Amino acid sequence: MANQAHDRNPVEVLGEEFIRRWRAGESVSAEQYAADHPDHAAEIRRLFRAMIAMERFKTCTLSSYGSQSNAKIEIGDLKQLGDFRIVREIGRGGMGVVYEADQQSLRRRVAVKVFPPQSLADARQLERFQREAQTAAGLHHTNIVPVFGVGESDGLHYFVMQRIDGVALDDYVANRNRAALPEAAETELRLPAAESTVDNAVRGQSSATGDSVTRDSAIAPTADSPNHRDSIHHTADTTAVLRGNHDFGSRSHSRWVADVGTQVAEAVAYAHDQGVLHRDIKPSNLLIDPKGTIWVTDFGLATALTKEPGSGDEEIAGTLRYMAPEHLSGHQDTRGDIYSLGATLYELLTGMPAFAEKSRSKLIQKISRGEFAPPRAVRPEIPRDLEAILLKSMAFDPHRRYDSMRSMQQDLERFNSGRPVNARHVGSLGRMWRWAGRNPAVATLSAALLLGAIASFALVSSKWREAVAESERAESNLSLALESMDQILERFGSSWMAHPAATVAENETAVSGVEFQMAVSDHNATVLESALKFYDQFAQQNATNSQLQSETAKVHRRVGDIYERLGQFAKAESAYRRSLAILEPNQSSGDTSFAIERAGTLNQLGLTMLATSRFREAKTEFIKAKNILSVNACRSVPKCQAELARIDNNLGQTQWFLRDRVAAKKSHRQAIEILEKLVQENPDETDFQLALAHAYRIYYPFSVFGHDDMDHHEIRAGGIAILEKLVSEFPNVPDYQCELSEMLMATSYCRKGTMEHDEQVERLQRSVDLAEQLAAAHVSIPRYRALHGRSLEELAKIEAKENRDLARNHYDQAVSIYRSLAQDFADIPAYHLFLAMALKDQAENLREMNLIADAGVAIVEAINHQEAYVQLRPESHFGESMLSRLRFELARISYTAIP
Amino acid sequence: MALEGFDDELIGRLGAGDEHAFVELFSRHRQRLKRMLEFRMDGRLRGREDPSDILQEVYIDAHHRMGHYLKRPQLSFYVWLRQLTIQRLIDVHRRHLKADKRDINQEVSINRTNPAATSASLAMQLAAHLASPSQMAMHAELVTLIHQALEEMDEMDREVLVLRHFEEMKNSEVAEVLGLKPAAASNRYVRALSRLGEILETLPGFHDDN
């Protein structure tokens, strides 16, 4: 260097050295250089100052890179903030800037988080911020960063916290992802130029104080794992080194992640007990200190810093990437925190975020569909139990997550102490993985299928094409491919809403933990439909391959089931018809599973007709289905018998609508007989139990009103007992709750005087609560909305006897639910009828309350919808007579209204 | 850099067949490369392309070409890596912005930086740092002021400033990258710094900084 120096500007030479030392954190000053080199003193002062300015700008640029919100933070250089003397900036987040500071009065080192003035511009926001801060200050836990208080100085609001000597976990992940380095370069790894400023400051402090804290000791448990370095030295695949996946997912790493999870869960569970939500759990809000203790920070700040809901600002509090899907629509509770912790641990475990999309809109899209790759698909070496815990905590449906942070914590502890965890394995899918592992020939295909099904269907299709192209040569390969495809598609289906386990024959997963299911949605129906194109195409080309034919039919059926759930009956009907058209030529086959498939599909077809009030057509389909199963081969097969009973039940309802009450009663009795026997013989088949409870419920009115030999008390008690048991054992199956709600509602009717008013109200209230939860958790499913409306209406009817005001309120709610259904599904007659009936009852109640004008308005609306119903079902006598009644009612009200 | 001449030792080890030396070498320069990418990447690509992804490709590239480089190391290791990185960046720009026919000279503009873009982004950064909350109203004015000053600078001087600070290059490296004699690079740097200092001195919020 010296030999070049004479050519160079001497101040520049000094400057090069100065800035190198400055960057390394040495305490150097321009003044010092100026004093040492008096000849150049003036130029040194001037130039060095500009150099430092340039360096500062660089830090600014870097910390703002990649995060738009950071760019907004503009806080000038702070020296003093009230009692606090600012020492240095140690971090910058989406919400504010964190400084290390001395609290002069108490002579202690603290961290001060300062918020840009614009983030608390509005008075209500400020009030909320202060409220949240007070709450956070009330949290005292060994894993929560203590908050000392809030303050304001020169228009800046700030938050004073204990200064934790630690690094944020997002840096931890980032550094693991970076190339791992052998010892020699460690010094430098510890001091890379500012990637994260928190990190820097911590490191800066360590070196300044001579403290021997190194990154590695701060992230202790894995650093001393023997594979840590060995794998670096022995790996040949350079890209693997770069990605740093040398020990992600290893046993020791997994244990560390579970330990982090346990600590965080314990802290957050404590906060939940105090009624405080965190709302923004993510790696950057978790600090790890040199002892390995995790510190949770920023409790409740996320919401405190966003505008009030309904203020027109659509901004969502918290960090999108770790946000629970329901949070996107503004719903937040403890289960949102459980999800965020799950997403955080996912990232720590796999080294990549569950949702890696960079664009905000794509991110929202993926999150709101719950589409992420299971941890073991990313790193197969991850222990299954830990994966199960993460998947349970990140379940799409909040009800399927842990019921509390405490239970999540306990499960993580169970994992770390080697005990079995409560979260269930993934059943069919996991099985498929293992199966794929044993069959390398198709393993690649299956992996692509699985990932593809999660990510996008396009990816699958090409692999599928390849598989099918090879099918001539290796038919067995094709059937394996079909089988795995089937299992993947299962997840897009709707059957999880009705069964505790996926409908895989093996009972490996006959438990509540099918965590992999997707929400029933239009999107998933679309995914299935795109899969269908391929199925159809190949089914045509391979008309002789009966397995392919039946698989294709099954997918059509599944599409139908989704549409049926979504209340899109026309689409459901055409899917069922396609399925049947494929199955038809095979009808001669004596195989009972074929028979069940066909009969089941006919049964579903009949149901869509029943739902759209086409009773005669429905009856024809039910009878066809019945005939298929009324063969000797089916007599000894429980599944055949169960399907038969379900058909009887539906047939009975159709007969009732067709005014053949005797035949209806007979059908229902038959169904009960079959099912009682099946339940007795197969005590573990939950499907049979649900079907029996359903049959009891349908039969209940017959036993009450007729002179019947079956005691209605027994039916009621029996049905409720079955369902209560199912609901408590399988809290994640919506249909169980739905049926229980229906049952409570149906059986609140009884002969006069046999049930106390209070008991009726209590039952109906429970029915309403169940329905309300279902409707809220599954907004896309009209059945649950309708159930909610009906239960409210029934409750109101009972209440009207004692308290008309209360009843009025519930009628209002019922009416508005039906109104939205009638609007969303204008071509379905039943919703218009339900709405008209609810309005009629509402009007009666209002008339009794002497609110004549309101009653008149209600009855006019009732007439409109009854007319719509009659128009859709001109053949209905009932519709016509009800319409006359409503008109009469209107006349009566108008008459009363005349003064 | 903290360890002068250490690259040479590592390159020696690499030449002797030590694979780990390569990982180490790359890691040593990764931060600088990343910063360079962040600074030079087209604004339209931010958010769409992650500099880390580009660096991953560079890593693989470098690994492939390492043998070639070792045979005849004409450039210092960092400058060589930087070249590969810039080539990758150009590819990325092409891929994304291929509709933009006018960017045929992109290579030049990235390598030597697009003058307008650089001074504009520099100006924004400087102003962002200087503006204190009470001076928000002056913000726009500041940006314009700094921008003008940078515009008036010699293009090469401005580039020297960027290389020295944003890419944390030594004078010798700057000289190598820009094809200048060390003395010339040094003088340009001082000139640019003086000019910048003059502008900054006149700005509020600068003086009480130190």
Short mmCIF file of N, CA, C and O in Angstrom, two decimals, chain A residues 75 78 81-82 84 86 90-91 95-103 108-116 119-120 125-139 144-153 155-163 276-278 285 296-305:
data_model
loop_
_atom_site.label_atom_id
_atom_site.label_comp_id
_atom_site.label_asym_id
_atom_site.label_seq_id
_atom_site.Cartn_x
_atom_site.Cartn_y
_atom_site.Cartn_z
N ILE A 75 -37.40 9.44 11.33
CA ILE A 75 -37.17 10.06 12.62
C ILE A 75 -35.77 10.64 12.54
O ILE A 75 -34.83 9.95 12.16
N LEU A 78 -31.76 11.30 16.95
CA LEU A 78 -32.20 11.60 18.30
C LEU A 78 -31.01 11.61 19.23
O LEU A 78 -30.10 10.80 19.11
N LEU A 81 -34.44 11.94 24.69
CA LEU A 81 -35.88 11.76 24.62
C LEU A 81 -36.35 11.76 26.06
O LEU A 81 -36.27 10.75 26.75
N GLY A 82 -36.74 12.93 26.56
CA GLY A 82 -37.13 13.02 27.97
C GLY A 82 -35.97 12.60 28.85
O GLY A 82 -34.86 13.12 28.76
N PHE A 84 -34.39 9.98 28.69
CA PHE A 84 -33.54 8.98 28.06
C PHE A 84 -32.49 9.60 27.16
O PHE A 84 -32.81 10.39 26.27
N ILE A 86 -30.13 8.93 24.24
CA ILE A 86 -30.03 7.90 23.20
C ILE A 86 -28.58 7.52 22.98
O ILE A 86 -27.72 8.38 22.78
N ILE A 90 -30.64 0.61 17.42
CA ILE A 90 -30.34 -0.82 17.36
C ILE A 90 -31.30 -1.59 16.46
O ILE A 90 -31.10 -2.78 16.24
N GLY A 91 -32.29 -0.95 15.96
CA GLY A 91 -33.17 -1.73 15.09
C GLY A 91 -34.22 -0.85 14.45
O GLY A 91 -34.55 0.23 14.92
N MET A 95 -42.74 -0.78 12.34
CA MET A 95 -43.53 0.13 13.15
C MET A 95 -42.75 1.27 13.76
O MET A 95 -43.30 2.31 14.06
N GLY A 96 -41.50 1.06 13.99
CA GLY A 96 -40.76 2.11 14.64
C GLY A 96 -39.27 1.83 14.66
O GLY A 96 -38.80 0.84 14.12
N VAL A 97 -38.57 2.73 15.32
CA VAL A 97 -37.12 2.57 15.40
C VAL A 97 -36.77 2.29 16.86
O VAL A 97 -37.31 2.91 17.77
N VAL A 98 -35.91 1.31 17.06
CA VAL A 98 -35.52 0.97 18.43
C VAL A 98 -34.12 1.54 18.71
O VAL A 98 -33.22 1.38 17.91
N TYR A 99 -34.04 2.22 19.83
CA TYR A 99 -32.75 2.75 20.25
C TYR A 99 -32.33 2.13 21.56
O TYR A 99 -33.16 1.77 22.38
N GLU A 100 -31.04 2.06 21.72
CA GLU A 100 -30.52 1.75 23.04
C GLU A 100 -30.38 3.09 23.73
O GLU A 100 -29.94 4.06 23.12
N ALA A 101 -30.77 3.15 25.01
CA ALA A 101 -30.73 4.44 25.70
C ALA A 101 -30.39 4.27 27.17
O ALA A 101 -30.57 3.20 27.74
N ASP A 102 -29.90 5.35 27.74
CA ASP A 102 -29.67 5.38 29.19
C ASP A 102 -30.83 6.10 29.83
O ASP A 102 -31.13 7.24 29.44
N GLN A 103 -31.45 5.48 30.81
CA GLN A 103 -32.46 6.20 31.56
C GLN A 103 -31.72 6.88 32.68
O GLN A 103 -31.22 6.24 33.62
N ARG A 108 -30.13 3.25 34.27
CA ARG A 108 -30.15 1.91 33.69
C ARG A 108 -30.18 2.00 32.17
O ARG A 108 -30.61 3.00 31.60
N ARG A 109 -29.71 0.92 31.53
CA ARG A 109 -29.73 0.79 30.08
C ARG A 109 -31.09 0.23 29.67
O ARG A 109 -31.52 -0.78 30.24
N VAL A 110 -31.74 0.89 28.76
CA VAL A 110 -33.04 0.39 28.31
C VAL A 110 -33.09 0.41 26.78
O VAL A 110 -32.19 0.93 26.13
N ALA A 111 -34.14 -0.21 26.25
CA ALA A 111 -34.42 -0.09 24.82
C ALA A 111 -35.64 0.80 24.68
O ALA A 111 -36.61 0.65 25.43
N VAL A 112 -35.57 1.74 23.77
CA VAL A 112 -36.69 2.64 23.57
C VAL A 112 -37.18 2.50 22.14
O VAL A 112 -36.40 2.64 21.19
N LYS A 113 -38.45 2.18 21.99
CA LYS A 113 -39.00 2.06 20.64
C LYS A 113 -39.74 3.35 20.34
O LYS A 113 -40.68 3.71 21.05
N VAL A 114 -39.31 4.03 19.31
CA VAL A 114 -39.90 5.31 18.98
C VAL A 114 -40.76 5.18 17.73
O VAL A 114 -40.33 4.56 16.75
N PHE A 115 -41.95 5.74 17.78
CA PHE A 115 -42.85 5.61 16.64
C PHE A 115 -42.89 6.90 15.87
O PHE A 115 -42.93 7.98 16.45
N PRO A 116 -42.88 6.76 14.56
CA PRO A 116 -42.94 7.98 13.76
C PRO A 116 -44.26 8.68 14.01
O PRO A 116 -45.28 8.02 14.22
N SER A 119 -47.58 7.61 12.49
CA SER A 119 -48.24 6.36 12.80
C SER A 119 -49.27 6.53 13.91
O SER A 119 -50.11 5.69 14.12
N LEU A 120 -49.19 7.62 14.62
CA LEU A 120 -50.15 7.83 15.70
C LEU A 120 -50.85 9.18 15.53
O LEU A 120 -51.12 9.90 16.48
N GLN A 125 -56.22 6.58 17.82
CA GLN A 125 -55.13 5.64 17.68
C GLN A 125 -54.16 5.78 18.84
O GLN A 125 -53.67 4.81 19.38
N LEU A 126 -53.92 7.03 19.18
CA LEU A 126 -52.98 7.31 20.25
C LEU A 126 -53.50 6.74 21.55
O LEU A 126 -52.78 6.11 22.32
N GLU A 127 -54.79 6.92 21.76
CA GLU A 127 -55.39 6.42 22.99
C GLU A 127 -55.26 4.90 23.05
O GLU A 127 -54.95 4.31 24.07
N ARG A 128 -55.48 4.29 21.91
CA ARG A 128 -55.41 2.84 21.84
C ARG A 128 -53.98 2.35 22.07
O ARG A 128 -53.74 1.38 22.77
N PHE A 129 -53.05 3.08 21.48
CA PHE A 129 -51.64 2.76 21.65
C PHE A 129 -51.27 2.81 23.14
O PHE A 129 -50.64 1.91 23.67
N GLN A 130 -51.76 3.86 23.79
CA GLN A 130 -51.43 3.98 25.21
C GLN A 130 -52.08 2.89 26.04
O GLN A 130 -51.48 2.34 26.95
N ARG A 131 -53.31 2.56 25.66
CA ARG A 131 -54.02 1.50 26.36
C ARG A 131 -53.27 0.18 26.21
O ARG A 131 -53.05 -0.53 27.19
N GLU A 132 -52.89 -0.13 24.97
CA GLU A 132 -52.18 -1.40 24.72
C GLU A 132 -50.87 -1.43 25.48
O GLU A 132 -50.46 -2.45 26.01
N ALA A 133 -50.21 -0.28 25.52
CA ALA A 133 -48.92 -0.23 26.19
C ALA A 133 -49.10 -0.49 27.68
O ALA A 133 -48.31 -1.21 28.30
N GLN A 134 -50.16 0.08 28.26
CA GLN A 134 -50.42 -0.16 29.67
C GLN A 134 -50.63 -1.65 29.91
O GLN A 134 -50.11 -2.23 30.86
N THR A 135 -51.43 -2.26 29.02
CA THR A 135 -51.70 -3.70 29.16
C THR A 135 -50.40 -4.48 29.08
O THR A 135 -50.14 -5.36 29.89
N ALA A 136 -49.58 -4.15 28.09
CA ALA A 136 -48.32 -4.86 27.91
C ALA A 136 -47.43 -4.68 29.14
O ALA A 136 -46.72 -5.58 29.56
N ALA A 137 -47.50 -3.49 29.73
CA ALA A 137 -46.67 -3.22 30.92
C ALA A 137 -47.12 -4.10 32.09
O ALA A 137 -46.36 -4.34 33.01
N GLY A 138 -48.35 -4.57 32.02
CA GLY A 138 -48.85 -5.42 33.09
C GLY A 138 -48.45 -6.87 32.97
O GLY A 138 -48.80 -7.68 33.82
N LEU A 139 -47.74 -7.22 31.88
CA LEU A 139 -47.35 -8.62 31.70
C LEU A 139 -45.99 -8.88 32.36
O LEU A 139 -45.03 -8.20 32.05
N ILE A 144 -41.14 -12.77 28.48
CA ILE A 144 -41.71 -11.59 27.83
C ILE A 144 -40.81 -10.40 28.15
O ILE A 144 -40.44 -10.19 29.31
N VAL A 145 -40.46 -9.65 27.11
CA VAL A 145 -39.61 -8.47 27.32
C VAL A 145 -40.39 -7.48 28.17
O VAL A 145 -41.45 -7.00 27.75
N PRO A 146 -39.89 -7.15 29.36
CA PRO A 146 -40.65 -6.26 30.23
C PRO A 146 -40.80 -4.86 29.62
O PRO A 146 -39.84 -4.31 29.08
N VAL A 147 -42.01 -4.35 29.71
CA VAL A 147 -42.27 -2.99 29.23
C VAL A 147 -42.32 -2.10 30.44
O VAL A 147 -43.06 -2.36 31.40
N PHE A 148 -41.51 -1.05 30.47
CA PHE A 148 -41.49 -0.18 31.63
C PHE A 148 -42.55 0.91 31.54
O PHE A 148 -43.03 1.38 32.54
N GLY A 149 -42.85 1.32 30.33
CA GLY A 149 -43.87 2.36 30.23
C GLY A 149 -43.85 3.04 28.88
O GLY A 149 -43.10 2.64 27.99
N VAL A 150 -44.70 4.06 28.74
CA VAL A 150 -44.72 4.81 27.50
C VAL A 150 -44.44 6.27 27.81
O VAL A 150 -44.57 6.70 28.95
N GLY A 151 -44.07 6.98 26.80
CA GLY A 151 -43.82 8.38 27.03
C GLY A 151 -43.97 9.20 25.77
O GLY A 151 -44.16 8.64 24.68
N GLU A 152 -43.89 10.50 25.91
CA GLU A 152 -43.98 11.36 24.75
C GLU A 152 -43.01 12.52 24.95
O GLU A 152 -42.90 13.06 26.04
N SER A 153 -42.29 12.83 23.91
CA SER A 153 -41.35 13.92 24.02
C SER A 153 -41.19 14.53 22.63
O SER A 153 -40.95 13.80 21.67
N GLY A 155 -43.28 15.49 20.58
CA GLY A 155 -44.22 14.94 19.59
C GLY A 155 -43.92 13.51 19.19
O GLY A 155 -44.63 12.92 18.38
N LEU A 156 -42.88 12.89 19.75
CA LEU A 156 -42.59 11.49 19.43
C LEU A 156 -43.10 10.62 20.57
O LEU A 156 -42.83 10.91 21.74
N HIS A 157 -43.79 9.56 20.18
CA HIS A 157 -44.26 8.65 21.21
C HIS A 157 -43.32 7.46 21.29
O HIS A 157 -42.82 7.01 20.28
N TYR A 158 -43.10 7.01 22.49
CA TYR A 158 -42.19 5.89 22.61
C TYR A 158 -42.59 4.95 23.73
O TYR A 158 -43.44 5.25 24.56
N PHE A 159 -41.94 3.86 23.74
CA PHE A 159 -42.24 2.69 24.49
C PHE A 159 -40.92 2.29 25.14
O PHE A 159 -39.90 2.16 24.44
N VAL A 160 -40.87 2.16 26.44
CA VAL A 160 -39.59 1.84 27.08
C VAL A 160 -39.58 0.39 27.55
O VAL A 160 -40.51 -0.06 28.23
N MET A 161 -38.57 -0.33 27.12
CA MET A 161 -38.51 -1.75 27.44
C MET A 161 -37.16 -2.09 28.05
O MET A 161 -36.19 -1.35 27.90
N GLN A 162 -37.13 -3.25 28.66
CA GLN A 162 -35.84 -3.74 29.13
C GLN A 162 -34.97 -4.03 27.91
O GLN A 162 -35.44 -4.50 26.89
N ARG A 163 -33.69 -3.71 28.02
CA ARG A 163 -32.79 -3.98 26.91
C ARG A 163 -32.35 -5.42 27.00
O ARG A 163 -31.77 -5.85 27.99
N VAL A 276 -54.77 -10.89 27.07
CA VAL A 276 -54.02 -10.09 26.10
C VAL A 276 -53.63 -10.96 24.90
O VAL A 276 -53.06 -12.04 25.08
N LEU A 277 -53.93 -10.47 23.71
CA LEU A 277 -53.48 -11.16 22.50
C LEU A 277 -52.18 -10.52 22.04
O LEU A 277 -51.97 -9.33 22.24
N HIS A 278 -51.33 -11.33 21.42
CA HIS A 278 -50.12 -10.73 20.89
C HIS A 278 -50.40 -10.08 19.54
O HIS A 278 -50.05 -8.96 19.29
N ASN A 285 -40.11 -10.76 16.17
CA ASN A 285 -40.57 -10.34 17.48
C ASN A 285 -40.13 -11.29 18.59
O ASN A 285 -40.62 -11.20 19.70
N VAL A 296 -40.26 -12.71 24.15
CA VAL A 296 -41.30 -12.25 23.23
C VAL A 296 -41.48 -10.76 23.42
O VAL A 296 -41.53 -10.28 24.55
N THR A 297 -41.57 -10.05 22.32
CA THR A 297 -41.72 -8.60 22.43
C THR A 297 -42.87 -8.08 21.58
O THR A 297 -43.45 -8.83 20.81
N ASP A 298 -43.21 -6.81 21.77
CA ASP A 298 -44.25 -6.13 21.00
C ASP A 298 -45.66 -6.69 21.16
O ASP A 298 -46.40 -6.84 20.19
N PHE A 299 -46.04 -6.96 22.38
CA PHE A 299 -47.41 -7.45 22.63
C PHE A 299 -48.47 -6.43 22.23
O PHE A 299 -48.42 -5.29 22.68
N GLY A 300 -49.38 -6.86 21.40
CA GLY A 300 -50.53 -6.02 21.08
C GLY A 300 -50.23 -4.77 20.29
O GLY A 300 -51.13 -4.03 19.94
N LEU A 301 -48.97 -4.56 19.96
CA LEU A 301 -48.63 -3.31 19.27
C LEU A 301 -49.23 -3.24 17.88
O LEU A 301 -49.58 -2.18 17.41
N ALA A 302 -49.33 -4.42 17.25
CA ALA A 302 -49.79 -4.44 15.86
C ALA A 302 -51.12 -3.71 15.71
O ALA A 302 -51.27 -2.88 14.82
N THR A 303 -52.06 -4.02 16.56
CA THR A 303 -53.35 -3.36 16.42
C THR A 303 -53.31 -1.95 16.91
O THR A 303 -53.99 -1.08 16.38
N ALA A 304 -52.50 -1.74 17.94
CA ALA A 304 -52.47 -0.40 18.50
C ALA A 304 -52.05 0.61 17.44
O ALA A 304 -52.42 1.76 17.48
N LEU A 305 -51.30 0.14 16.47
CA LEU A 305 -50.77 1.07 15.48
C LEU A 305 -51.54 1.11 14.18
O LEU A 305 -51.15 1.78 13.25
#
